[in-house]
Short mmCIF file of C-alpha atoms in Angstrom, two decimals:
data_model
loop_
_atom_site.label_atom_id
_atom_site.label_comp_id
_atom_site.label_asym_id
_atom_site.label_seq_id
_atom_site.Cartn_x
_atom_site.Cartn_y
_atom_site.Cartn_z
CA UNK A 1 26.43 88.29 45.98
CA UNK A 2 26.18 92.02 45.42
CA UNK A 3 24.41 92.52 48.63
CA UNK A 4 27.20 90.43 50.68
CA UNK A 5 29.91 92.22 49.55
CA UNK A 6 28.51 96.20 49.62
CA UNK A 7 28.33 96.36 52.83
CA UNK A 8 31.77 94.81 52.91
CA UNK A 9 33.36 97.94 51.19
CA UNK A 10 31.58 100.14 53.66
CA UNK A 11 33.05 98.42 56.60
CA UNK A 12 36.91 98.30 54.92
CA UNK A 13 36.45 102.30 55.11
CA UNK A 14 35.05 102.39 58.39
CA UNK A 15 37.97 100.58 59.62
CA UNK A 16 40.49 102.77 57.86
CA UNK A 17 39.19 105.44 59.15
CA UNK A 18 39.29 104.37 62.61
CA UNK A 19 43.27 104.32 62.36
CA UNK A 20 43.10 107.79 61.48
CA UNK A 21 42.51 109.28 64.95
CA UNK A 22 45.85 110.61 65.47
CA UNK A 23 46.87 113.49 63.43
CA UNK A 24 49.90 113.93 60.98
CA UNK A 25 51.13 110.68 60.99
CA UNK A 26 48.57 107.18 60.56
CA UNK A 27 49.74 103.94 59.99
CA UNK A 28 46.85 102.01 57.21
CA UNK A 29 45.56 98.29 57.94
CA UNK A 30 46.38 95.90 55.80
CA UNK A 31 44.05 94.92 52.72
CA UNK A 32 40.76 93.84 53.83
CA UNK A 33 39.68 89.84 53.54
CA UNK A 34 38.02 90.74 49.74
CA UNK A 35 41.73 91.00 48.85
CA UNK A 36 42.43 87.34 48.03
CA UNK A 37 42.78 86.85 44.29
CA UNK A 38 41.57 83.55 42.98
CA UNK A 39 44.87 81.26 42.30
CA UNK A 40 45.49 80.30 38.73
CA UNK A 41 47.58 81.40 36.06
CA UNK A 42 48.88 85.08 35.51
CA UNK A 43 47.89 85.48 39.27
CA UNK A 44 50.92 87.29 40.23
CA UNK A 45 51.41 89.34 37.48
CA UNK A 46 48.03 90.38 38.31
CA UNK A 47 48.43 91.15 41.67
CA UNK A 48 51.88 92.64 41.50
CA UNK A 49 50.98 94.73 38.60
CA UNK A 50 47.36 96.11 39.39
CA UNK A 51 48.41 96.65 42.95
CA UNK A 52 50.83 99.35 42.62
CA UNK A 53 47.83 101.57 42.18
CA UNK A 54 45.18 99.83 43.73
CA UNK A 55 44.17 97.30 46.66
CA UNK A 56 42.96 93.67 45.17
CA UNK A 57 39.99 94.28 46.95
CA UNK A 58 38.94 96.69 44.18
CA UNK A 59 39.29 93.82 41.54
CA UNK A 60 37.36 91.00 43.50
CA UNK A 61 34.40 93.24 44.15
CA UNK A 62 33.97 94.19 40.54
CA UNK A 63 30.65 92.52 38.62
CA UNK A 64 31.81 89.51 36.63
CA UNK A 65 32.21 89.88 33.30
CA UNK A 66 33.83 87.83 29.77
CA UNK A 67 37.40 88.86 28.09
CA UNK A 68 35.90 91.97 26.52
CA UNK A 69 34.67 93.30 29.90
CA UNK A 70 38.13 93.02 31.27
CA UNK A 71 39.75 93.66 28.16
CA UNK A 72 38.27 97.10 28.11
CA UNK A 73 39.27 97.34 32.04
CA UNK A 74 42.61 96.64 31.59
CA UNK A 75 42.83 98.61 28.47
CA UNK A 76 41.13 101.27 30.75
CA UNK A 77 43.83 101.18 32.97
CA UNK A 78 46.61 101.66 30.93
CA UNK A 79 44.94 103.89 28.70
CA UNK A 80 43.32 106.18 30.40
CA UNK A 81 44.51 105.83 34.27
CA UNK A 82 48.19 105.90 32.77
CA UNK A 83 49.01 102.04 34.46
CA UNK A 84 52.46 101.14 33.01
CA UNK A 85 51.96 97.76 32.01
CA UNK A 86 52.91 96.06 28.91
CA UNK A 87 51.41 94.26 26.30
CA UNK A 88 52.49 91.03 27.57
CA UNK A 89 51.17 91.27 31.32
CA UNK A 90 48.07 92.85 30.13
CA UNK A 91 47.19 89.68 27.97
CA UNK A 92 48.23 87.63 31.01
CA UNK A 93 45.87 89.77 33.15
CA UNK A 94 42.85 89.77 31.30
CA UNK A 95 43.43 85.87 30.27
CA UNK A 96 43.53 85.30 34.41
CA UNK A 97 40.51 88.07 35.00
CA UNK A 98 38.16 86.42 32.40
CA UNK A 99 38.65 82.97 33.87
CA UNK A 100 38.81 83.46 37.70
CA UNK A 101 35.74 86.47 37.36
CA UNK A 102 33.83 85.71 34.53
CA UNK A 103 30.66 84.59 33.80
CA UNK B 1 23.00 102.04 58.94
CA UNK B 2 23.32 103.05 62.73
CA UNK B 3 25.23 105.82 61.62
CA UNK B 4 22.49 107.40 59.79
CA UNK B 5 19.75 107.41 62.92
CA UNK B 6 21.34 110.56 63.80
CA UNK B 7 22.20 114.03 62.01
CA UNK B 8 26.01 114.16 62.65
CA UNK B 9 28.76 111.25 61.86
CA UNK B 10 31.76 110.75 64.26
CA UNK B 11 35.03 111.32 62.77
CA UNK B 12 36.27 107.79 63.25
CA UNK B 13 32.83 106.61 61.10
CA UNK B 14 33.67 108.96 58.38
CA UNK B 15 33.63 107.09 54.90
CA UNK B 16 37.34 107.43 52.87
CA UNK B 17 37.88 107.79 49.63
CA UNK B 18 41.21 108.40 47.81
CA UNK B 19 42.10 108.53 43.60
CA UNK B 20 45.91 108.10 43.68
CA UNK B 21 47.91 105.91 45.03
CA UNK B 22 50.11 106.48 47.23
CA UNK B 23 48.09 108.47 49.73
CA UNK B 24 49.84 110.54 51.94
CA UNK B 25 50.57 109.41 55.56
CA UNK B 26 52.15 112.78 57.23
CA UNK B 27 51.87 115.92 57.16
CA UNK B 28 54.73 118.47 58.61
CA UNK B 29 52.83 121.71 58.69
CA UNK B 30 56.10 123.59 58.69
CA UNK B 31 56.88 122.43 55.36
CA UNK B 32 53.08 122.60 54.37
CA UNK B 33 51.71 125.43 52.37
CA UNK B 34 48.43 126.30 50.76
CA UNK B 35 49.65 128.32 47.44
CA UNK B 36 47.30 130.87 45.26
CA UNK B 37 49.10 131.39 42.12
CA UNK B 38 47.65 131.70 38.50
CA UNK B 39 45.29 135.01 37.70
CA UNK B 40 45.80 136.99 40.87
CA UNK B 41 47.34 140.17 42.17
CA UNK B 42 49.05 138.39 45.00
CA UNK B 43 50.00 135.25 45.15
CA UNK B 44 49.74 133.71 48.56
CA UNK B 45 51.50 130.73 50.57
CA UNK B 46 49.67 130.28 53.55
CA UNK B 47 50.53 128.00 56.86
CA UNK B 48 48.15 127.01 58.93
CA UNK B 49 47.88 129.35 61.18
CA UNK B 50 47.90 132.10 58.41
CA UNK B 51 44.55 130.11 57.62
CA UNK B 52 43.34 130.08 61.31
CA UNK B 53 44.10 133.54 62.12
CA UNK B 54 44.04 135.81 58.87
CA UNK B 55 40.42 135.24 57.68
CA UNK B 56 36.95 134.44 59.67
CA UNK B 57 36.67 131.50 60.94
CA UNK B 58 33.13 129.67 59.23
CA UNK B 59 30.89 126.93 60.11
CA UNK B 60 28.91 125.24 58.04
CA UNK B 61 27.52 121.73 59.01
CA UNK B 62 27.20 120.13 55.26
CA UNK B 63 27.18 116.31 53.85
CA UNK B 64 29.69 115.23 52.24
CA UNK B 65 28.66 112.20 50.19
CA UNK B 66 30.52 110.01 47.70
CA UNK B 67 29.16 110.60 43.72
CA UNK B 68 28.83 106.61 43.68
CA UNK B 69 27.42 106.33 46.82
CA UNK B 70 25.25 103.19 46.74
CA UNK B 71 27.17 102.05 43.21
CA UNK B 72 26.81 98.65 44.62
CA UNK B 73 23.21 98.40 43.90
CA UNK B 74 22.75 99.62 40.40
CA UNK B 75 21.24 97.11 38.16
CA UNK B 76 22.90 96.32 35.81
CA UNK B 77 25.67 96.28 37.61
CA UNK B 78 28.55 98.97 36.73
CA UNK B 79 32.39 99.14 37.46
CA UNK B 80 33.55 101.04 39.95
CA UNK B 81 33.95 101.21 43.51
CA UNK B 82 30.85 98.53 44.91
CA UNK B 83 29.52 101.51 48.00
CA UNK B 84 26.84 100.13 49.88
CA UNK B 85 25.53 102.83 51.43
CA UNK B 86 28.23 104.06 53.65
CA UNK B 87 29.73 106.41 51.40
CA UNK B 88 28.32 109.24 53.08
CA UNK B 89 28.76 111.54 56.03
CA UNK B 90 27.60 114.97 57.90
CA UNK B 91 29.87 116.49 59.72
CA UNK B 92 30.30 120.54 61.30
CA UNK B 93 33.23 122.08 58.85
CA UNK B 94 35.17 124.80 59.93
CA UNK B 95 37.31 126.87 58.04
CA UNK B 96 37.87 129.89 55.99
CA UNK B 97 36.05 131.08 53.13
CA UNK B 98 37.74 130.24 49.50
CA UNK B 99 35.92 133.82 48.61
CA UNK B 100 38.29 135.37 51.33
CA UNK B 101 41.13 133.66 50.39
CA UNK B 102 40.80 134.53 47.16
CA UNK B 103 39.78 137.74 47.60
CA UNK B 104 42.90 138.05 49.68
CA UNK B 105 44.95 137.05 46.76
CA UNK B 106 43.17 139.57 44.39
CA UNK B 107 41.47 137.71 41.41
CA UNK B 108 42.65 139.52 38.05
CA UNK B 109 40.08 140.02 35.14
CA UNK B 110 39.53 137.34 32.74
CA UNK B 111 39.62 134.45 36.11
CA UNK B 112 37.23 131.70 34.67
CA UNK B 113 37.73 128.66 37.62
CA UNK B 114 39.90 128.00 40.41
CA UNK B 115 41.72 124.42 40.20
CA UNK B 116 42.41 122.35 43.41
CA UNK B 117 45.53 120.23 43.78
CA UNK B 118 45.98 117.94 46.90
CA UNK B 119 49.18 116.03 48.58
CA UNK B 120 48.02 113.19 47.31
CA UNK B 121 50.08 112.31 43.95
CA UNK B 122 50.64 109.41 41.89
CA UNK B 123 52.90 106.89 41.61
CA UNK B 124 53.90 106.79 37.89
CA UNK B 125 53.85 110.18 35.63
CA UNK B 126 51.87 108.59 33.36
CA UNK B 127 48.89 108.36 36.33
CA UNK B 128 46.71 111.86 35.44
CA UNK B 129 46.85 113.51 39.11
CA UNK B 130 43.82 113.99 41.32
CA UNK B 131 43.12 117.74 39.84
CA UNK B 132 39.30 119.76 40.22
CA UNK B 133 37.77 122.60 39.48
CA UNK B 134 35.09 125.22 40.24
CA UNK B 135 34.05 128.10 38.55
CA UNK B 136 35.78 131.63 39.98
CA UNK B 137 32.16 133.09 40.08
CA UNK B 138 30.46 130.03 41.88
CA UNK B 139 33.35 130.89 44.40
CA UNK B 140 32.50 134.15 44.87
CA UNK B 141 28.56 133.71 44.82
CA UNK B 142 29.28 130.83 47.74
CA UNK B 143 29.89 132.08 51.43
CA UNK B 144 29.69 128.37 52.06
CA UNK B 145 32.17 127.24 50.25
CA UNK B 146 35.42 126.86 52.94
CA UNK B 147 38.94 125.56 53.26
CA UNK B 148 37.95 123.76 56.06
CA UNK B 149 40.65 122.51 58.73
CA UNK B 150 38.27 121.28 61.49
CA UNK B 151 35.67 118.93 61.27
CA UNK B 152 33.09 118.19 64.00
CA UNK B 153 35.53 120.66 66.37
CA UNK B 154 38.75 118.79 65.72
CA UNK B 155 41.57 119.41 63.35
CA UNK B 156 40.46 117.08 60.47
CA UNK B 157 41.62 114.02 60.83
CA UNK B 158 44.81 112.27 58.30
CA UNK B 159 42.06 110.22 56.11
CA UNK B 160 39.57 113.13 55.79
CA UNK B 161 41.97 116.01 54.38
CA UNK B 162 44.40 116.96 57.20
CA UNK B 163 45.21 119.73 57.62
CA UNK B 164 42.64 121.64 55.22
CA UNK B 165 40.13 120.42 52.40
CA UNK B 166 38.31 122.17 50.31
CA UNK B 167 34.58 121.81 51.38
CA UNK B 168 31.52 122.19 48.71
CA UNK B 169 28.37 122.16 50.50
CA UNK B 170 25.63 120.59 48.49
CA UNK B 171 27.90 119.10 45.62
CA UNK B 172 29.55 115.46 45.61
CA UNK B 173 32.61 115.01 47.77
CA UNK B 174 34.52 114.59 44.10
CA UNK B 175 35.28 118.53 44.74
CA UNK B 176 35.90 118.45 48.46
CA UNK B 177 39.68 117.92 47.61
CA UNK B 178 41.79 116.94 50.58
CA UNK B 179 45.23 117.74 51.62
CA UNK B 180 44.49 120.95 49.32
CA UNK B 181 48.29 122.40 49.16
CA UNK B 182 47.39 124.48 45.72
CA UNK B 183 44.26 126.80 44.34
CA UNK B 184 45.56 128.19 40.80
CA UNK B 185 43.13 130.71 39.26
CA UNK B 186 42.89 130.28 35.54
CA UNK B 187 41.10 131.80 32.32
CA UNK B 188 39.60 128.79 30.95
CA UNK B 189 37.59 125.87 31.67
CA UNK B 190 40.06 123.21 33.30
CA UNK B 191 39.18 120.12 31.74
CA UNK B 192 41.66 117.58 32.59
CA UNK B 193 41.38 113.80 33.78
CA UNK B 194 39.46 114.36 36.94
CA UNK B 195 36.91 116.67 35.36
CA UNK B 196 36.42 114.78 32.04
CA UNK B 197 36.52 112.54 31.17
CA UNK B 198 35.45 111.52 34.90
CA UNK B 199 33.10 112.24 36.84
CA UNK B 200 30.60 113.37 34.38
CA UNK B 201 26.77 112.78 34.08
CA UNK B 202 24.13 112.25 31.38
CA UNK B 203 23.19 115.83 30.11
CA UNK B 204 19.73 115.98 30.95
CA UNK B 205 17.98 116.57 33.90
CA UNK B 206 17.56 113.32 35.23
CA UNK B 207 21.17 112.36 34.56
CA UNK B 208 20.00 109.47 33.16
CA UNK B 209 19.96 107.07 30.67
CA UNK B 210 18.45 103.57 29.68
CA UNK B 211 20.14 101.08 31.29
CA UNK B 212 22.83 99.48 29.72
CA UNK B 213 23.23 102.75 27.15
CA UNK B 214 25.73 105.50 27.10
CA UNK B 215 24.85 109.17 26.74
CA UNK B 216 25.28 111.15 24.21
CA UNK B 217 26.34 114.06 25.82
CA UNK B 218 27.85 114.66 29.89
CA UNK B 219 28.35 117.66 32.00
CA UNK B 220 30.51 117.41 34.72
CA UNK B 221 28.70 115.61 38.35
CA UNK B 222 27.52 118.87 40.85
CA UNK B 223 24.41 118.94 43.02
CA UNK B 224 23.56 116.36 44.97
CA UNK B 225 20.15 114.65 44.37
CA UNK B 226 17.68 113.94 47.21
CA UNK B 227 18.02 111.15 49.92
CA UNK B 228 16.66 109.93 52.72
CA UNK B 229 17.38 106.69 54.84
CA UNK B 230 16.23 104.39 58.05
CA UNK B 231 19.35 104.47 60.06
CA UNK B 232 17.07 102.22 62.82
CA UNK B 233 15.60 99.41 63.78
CA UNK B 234 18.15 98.21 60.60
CA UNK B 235 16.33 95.95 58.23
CA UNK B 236 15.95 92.27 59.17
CA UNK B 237 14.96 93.47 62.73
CA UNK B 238 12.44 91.90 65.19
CA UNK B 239 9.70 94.72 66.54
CA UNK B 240 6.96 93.52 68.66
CA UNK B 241 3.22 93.49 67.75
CA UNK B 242 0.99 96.12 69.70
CA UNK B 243 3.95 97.92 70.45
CA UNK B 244 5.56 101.44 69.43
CA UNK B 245 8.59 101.46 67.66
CA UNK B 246 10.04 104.68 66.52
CA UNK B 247 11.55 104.70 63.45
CA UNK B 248 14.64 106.72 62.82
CA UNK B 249 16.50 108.41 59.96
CA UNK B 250 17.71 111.28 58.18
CA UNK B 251 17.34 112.99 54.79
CA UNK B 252 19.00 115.61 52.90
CA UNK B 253 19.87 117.32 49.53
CA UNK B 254 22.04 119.40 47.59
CA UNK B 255 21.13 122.91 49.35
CA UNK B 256 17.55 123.30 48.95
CA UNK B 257 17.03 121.87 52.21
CA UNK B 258 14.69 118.64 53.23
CA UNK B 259 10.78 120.29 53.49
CA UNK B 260 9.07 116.82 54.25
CA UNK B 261 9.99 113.26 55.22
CA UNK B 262 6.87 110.56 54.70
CA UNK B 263 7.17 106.96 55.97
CA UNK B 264 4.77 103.94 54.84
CA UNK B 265 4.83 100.96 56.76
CA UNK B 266 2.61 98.98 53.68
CA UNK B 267 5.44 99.09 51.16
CA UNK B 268 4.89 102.50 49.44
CA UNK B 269 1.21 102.69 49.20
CA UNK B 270 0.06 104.74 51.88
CA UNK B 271 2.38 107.43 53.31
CA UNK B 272 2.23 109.76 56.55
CA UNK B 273 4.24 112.55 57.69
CA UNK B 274 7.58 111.90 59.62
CA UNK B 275 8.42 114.25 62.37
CA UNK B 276 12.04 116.52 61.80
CA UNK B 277 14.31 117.34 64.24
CA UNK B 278 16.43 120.10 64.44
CA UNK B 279 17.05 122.17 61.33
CA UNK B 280 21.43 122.25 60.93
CA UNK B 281 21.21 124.34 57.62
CA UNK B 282 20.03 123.36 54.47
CA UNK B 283 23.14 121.36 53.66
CA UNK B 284 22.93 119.18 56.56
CA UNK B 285 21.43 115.93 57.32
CA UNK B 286 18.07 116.54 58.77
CA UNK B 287 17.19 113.97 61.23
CA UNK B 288 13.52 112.13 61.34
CA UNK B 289 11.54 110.17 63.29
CA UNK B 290 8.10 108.38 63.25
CA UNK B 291 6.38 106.32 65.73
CA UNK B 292 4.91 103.24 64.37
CA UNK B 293 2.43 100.71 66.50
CA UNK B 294 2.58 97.47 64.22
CA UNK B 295 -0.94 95.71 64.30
CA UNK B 296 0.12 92.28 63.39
CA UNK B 297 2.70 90.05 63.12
CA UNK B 298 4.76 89.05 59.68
CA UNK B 299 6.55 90.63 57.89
CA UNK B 300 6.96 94.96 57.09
CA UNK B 301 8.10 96.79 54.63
CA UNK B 302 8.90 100.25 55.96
CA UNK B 303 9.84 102.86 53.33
CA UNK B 304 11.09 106.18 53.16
CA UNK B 305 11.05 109.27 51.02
CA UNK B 306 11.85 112.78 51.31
CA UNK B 307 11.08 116.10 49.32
CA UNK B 308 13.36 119.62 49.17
CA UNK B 309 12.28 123.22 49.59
CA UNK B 310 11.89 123.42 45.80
CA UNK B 311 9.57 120.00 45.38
CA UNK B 312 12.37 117.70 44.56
CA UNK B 313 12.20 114.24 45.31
CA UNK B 314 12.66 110.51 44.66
CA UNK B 315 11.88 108.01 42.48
CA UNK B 316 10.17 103.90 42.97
CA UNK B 317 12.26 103.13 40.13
CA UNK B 318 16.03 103.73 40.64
CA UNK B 319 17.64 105.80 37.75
CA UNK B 320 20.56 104.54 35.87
CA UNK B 321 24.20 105.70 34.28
CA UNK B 322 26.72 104.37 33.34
CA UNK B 323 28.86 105.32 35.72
CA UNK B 324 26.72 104.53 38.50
CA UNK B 325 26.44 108.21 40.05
CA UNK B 326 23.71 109.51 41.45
CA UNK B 327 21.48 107.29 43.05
CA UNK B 328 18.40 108.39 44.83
CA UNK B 329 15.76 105.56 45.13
CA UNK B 330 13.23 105.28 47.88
CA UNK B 331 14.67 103.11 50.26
CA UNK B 332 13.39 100.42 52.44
CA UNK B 333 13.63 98.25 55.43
CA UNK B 334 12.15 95.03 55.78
CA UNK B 335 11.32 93.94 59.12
CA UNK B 336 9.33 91.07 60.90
CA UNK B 337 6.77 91.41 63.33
CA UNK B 338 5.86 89.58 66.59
#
């Protein structure tokens, strides 16, 4: 698993930085294929709420982990990264991370 | 890994790496303006072409290399972006020196470190912008140290900085702040978001820890450690028997420069000298190769491991942190023979 998706990363930036040729003005590729969030419940919230900061790509390639591992993430997030989420969605998100990526 | 056969990575291969969101996407450089402001005579606003044509222009052909380069393969595993190995490059910077900007500018008494502020800001207030920091005398020491605005003889391109990024030779691309648009000279140690709590390392000299522990105490990530890689045949690769097959690779470090490259073809246990290529500066990826006759068929482990001018090398056993920064295991290619 960890092996299959490295590389992936490495090729997502390769590819961005192919569109970047042309100076002063680029035009970024959509989200690469790691992007797809497991369906299930709270996915949207998760999606719409983690992805005003960052691609879904960066969730799906994280280790697996229980509710306290994401707990702490999302926590993280709001916490520390300044996300503006509330305490509603952030139940909602860690309740759909802990199922869809957990152990 | 093809990238990593030879000593300098194109443009277009150049790994990306961003904080906040959003990034930007244009740049007018009649609007844009590097400022100096903070503890100096003079504060500047340069264009440009105040950059091109008021100071020297410098070369310095340096790696720039993510600080979780290779996160992917930390055991046990560790949040964070998952970098194979890609997050790395070597490219020919050209710019002017932050010493002559700065001297320009006139640093006043009492200057402790220079922050550096990029285009790129967040999206919400609440998101700590992407903000670093070197000290004023590290600056001044450093006739390395550029605003660069070319990059392998072309104006840097949107994803890498355009139009000028601050470039750190021998440290972790975490300082090599892009779109730089303001250097403010200050009397104390900046220690906000970017600088800690990120981006900081075990304080000891390994910058390690036991796995799965946290450290006690961190400094803030600087010099790189030392690397080396097989860029080709790539692993999983058919070589005949009875055949040579030269191997290919580079190595590098944080400054000391790469003394020695060995390669084993029996999985670590006996080692022989690789032959360098041309020396680009002790920042630079130093390019290797060794010619290797396999004797029978099956399967080949081919590893790789380099040492610095000052004896610095790497280790069987990768190190861990928590943040999963750092990384400088041997590395190895398996291949199969006949």
């Amino acid at each position: 698993m960890r092996r299959a998706f490295a590389p992936g990363l490495v090729a997502f930036a390769l590819a961005v930085s192919a569109g970047a040729a042309a100076d002063r003005t680029i035009v970024l590729p959509a989200d690469d294929r790691y992007a797809t969030l497991a369906l299930g419940p709270g996915v949207e919230v998760t999606r719409q709420q983690c992805s005003s900061c960052h691609s879904t790509d960066y969730i799906v390639m994280q280790p697996r982990g229980d509710a306290r591992q994401w707990d702490g993430v999302v926590t993280k997030m709001i916490k520390v990264y300044g996300a503006p989420v509330n305490d509603q969605d952030a139940k909602t998100i860690v309740e759909y991370l802990a199922k869809q990526y957990g152990n | 890994m093809k990238y990593f056969a030879r000593a300098i990575t194109p443009n277009e291969a150049f790994f990306v790496r961003y904080h906040v969101f959003p990034i930007p996407l244009e740049v007018d450089l009649a609007t844009w303006r590097l400022r100096i402001t903070g503890r100096v005579e003079r504060p500047l606003e340069l264009t440009l072409d105040d950059l091109r044509t008021k100071f020297p222009r410098v070369a310095v052909t340096a790696v720039n290399q993510c600080s979780g380069n290779s996160r992917g393969r930390f055991t046990p595993r560790v949040l964070g972006g998952q970098w194979g190995d890609g997050a790395m490059g070597n490219a020919e910077w050209a710019g002017a020196r932050l010493r002559d900007i700065l001297t320009a500018a006139g640093v006043r008494q009492g200057a402790v470190q220079a922050t550096f502020d990029g285009l790129d800001k967040p999206s919400f207030p609440s998101v700590p912008d992407f903000v670093k920091s070197l000290d004023v005398t590290r600056i001044m020491d450093d006739p390395d140290v550029l605003v660069a605005y070319e990059m392998n003889g072309k104006p840097l391109p949107m994803l890498n900085g355009y139009p000028a990024r601050l470039v750190v030779p021998g440290w972790y691309a975490t300082y090599w702040v892009k779109h730089l648009s303001d250097i403010e000279v200050i009397d104390h140690v900046f220690e906000k978001f970017w600088m800690k709590p990120a981006y900081r390392i075990p304080d000891n000299a390994c910058g390690c820890v036991a796995p799965g522990t946290a450290p006690a105490r961190t400094v803030p990530i600087n010099r790189m450690t030392v690397r080396s890689f097989i860029g080709s045949p790539e692993g999983g690769s058919r070589v005949p028997t009875g055949r040579p097959v030269t191997m290919k690779g580079i190595a590098f470090d944080g400054g000391h420069g790469i003394q020695e490259v060995q390669v084993s073809v029996d999985g670590g246990t006996t080692w022989q000298a690789a032959n360098l290529g041309a020396d680009l500066g002790r920042y630079s990826f130093r390019e290797w190769t060794f010619s290797w006759t396999p004797a029978r068929p099956g399967r080949a482990r081919v590893v790789v491991r380099a040492f610095n001018a000052i004896g610095e090398s790497q280790g069987r056993q990768p190190l861990w942190n928590p943040a999963g920064y750092l990384r400088n295991v041997i590395e190895h290619v398996d291949l199969v023979v006949g």
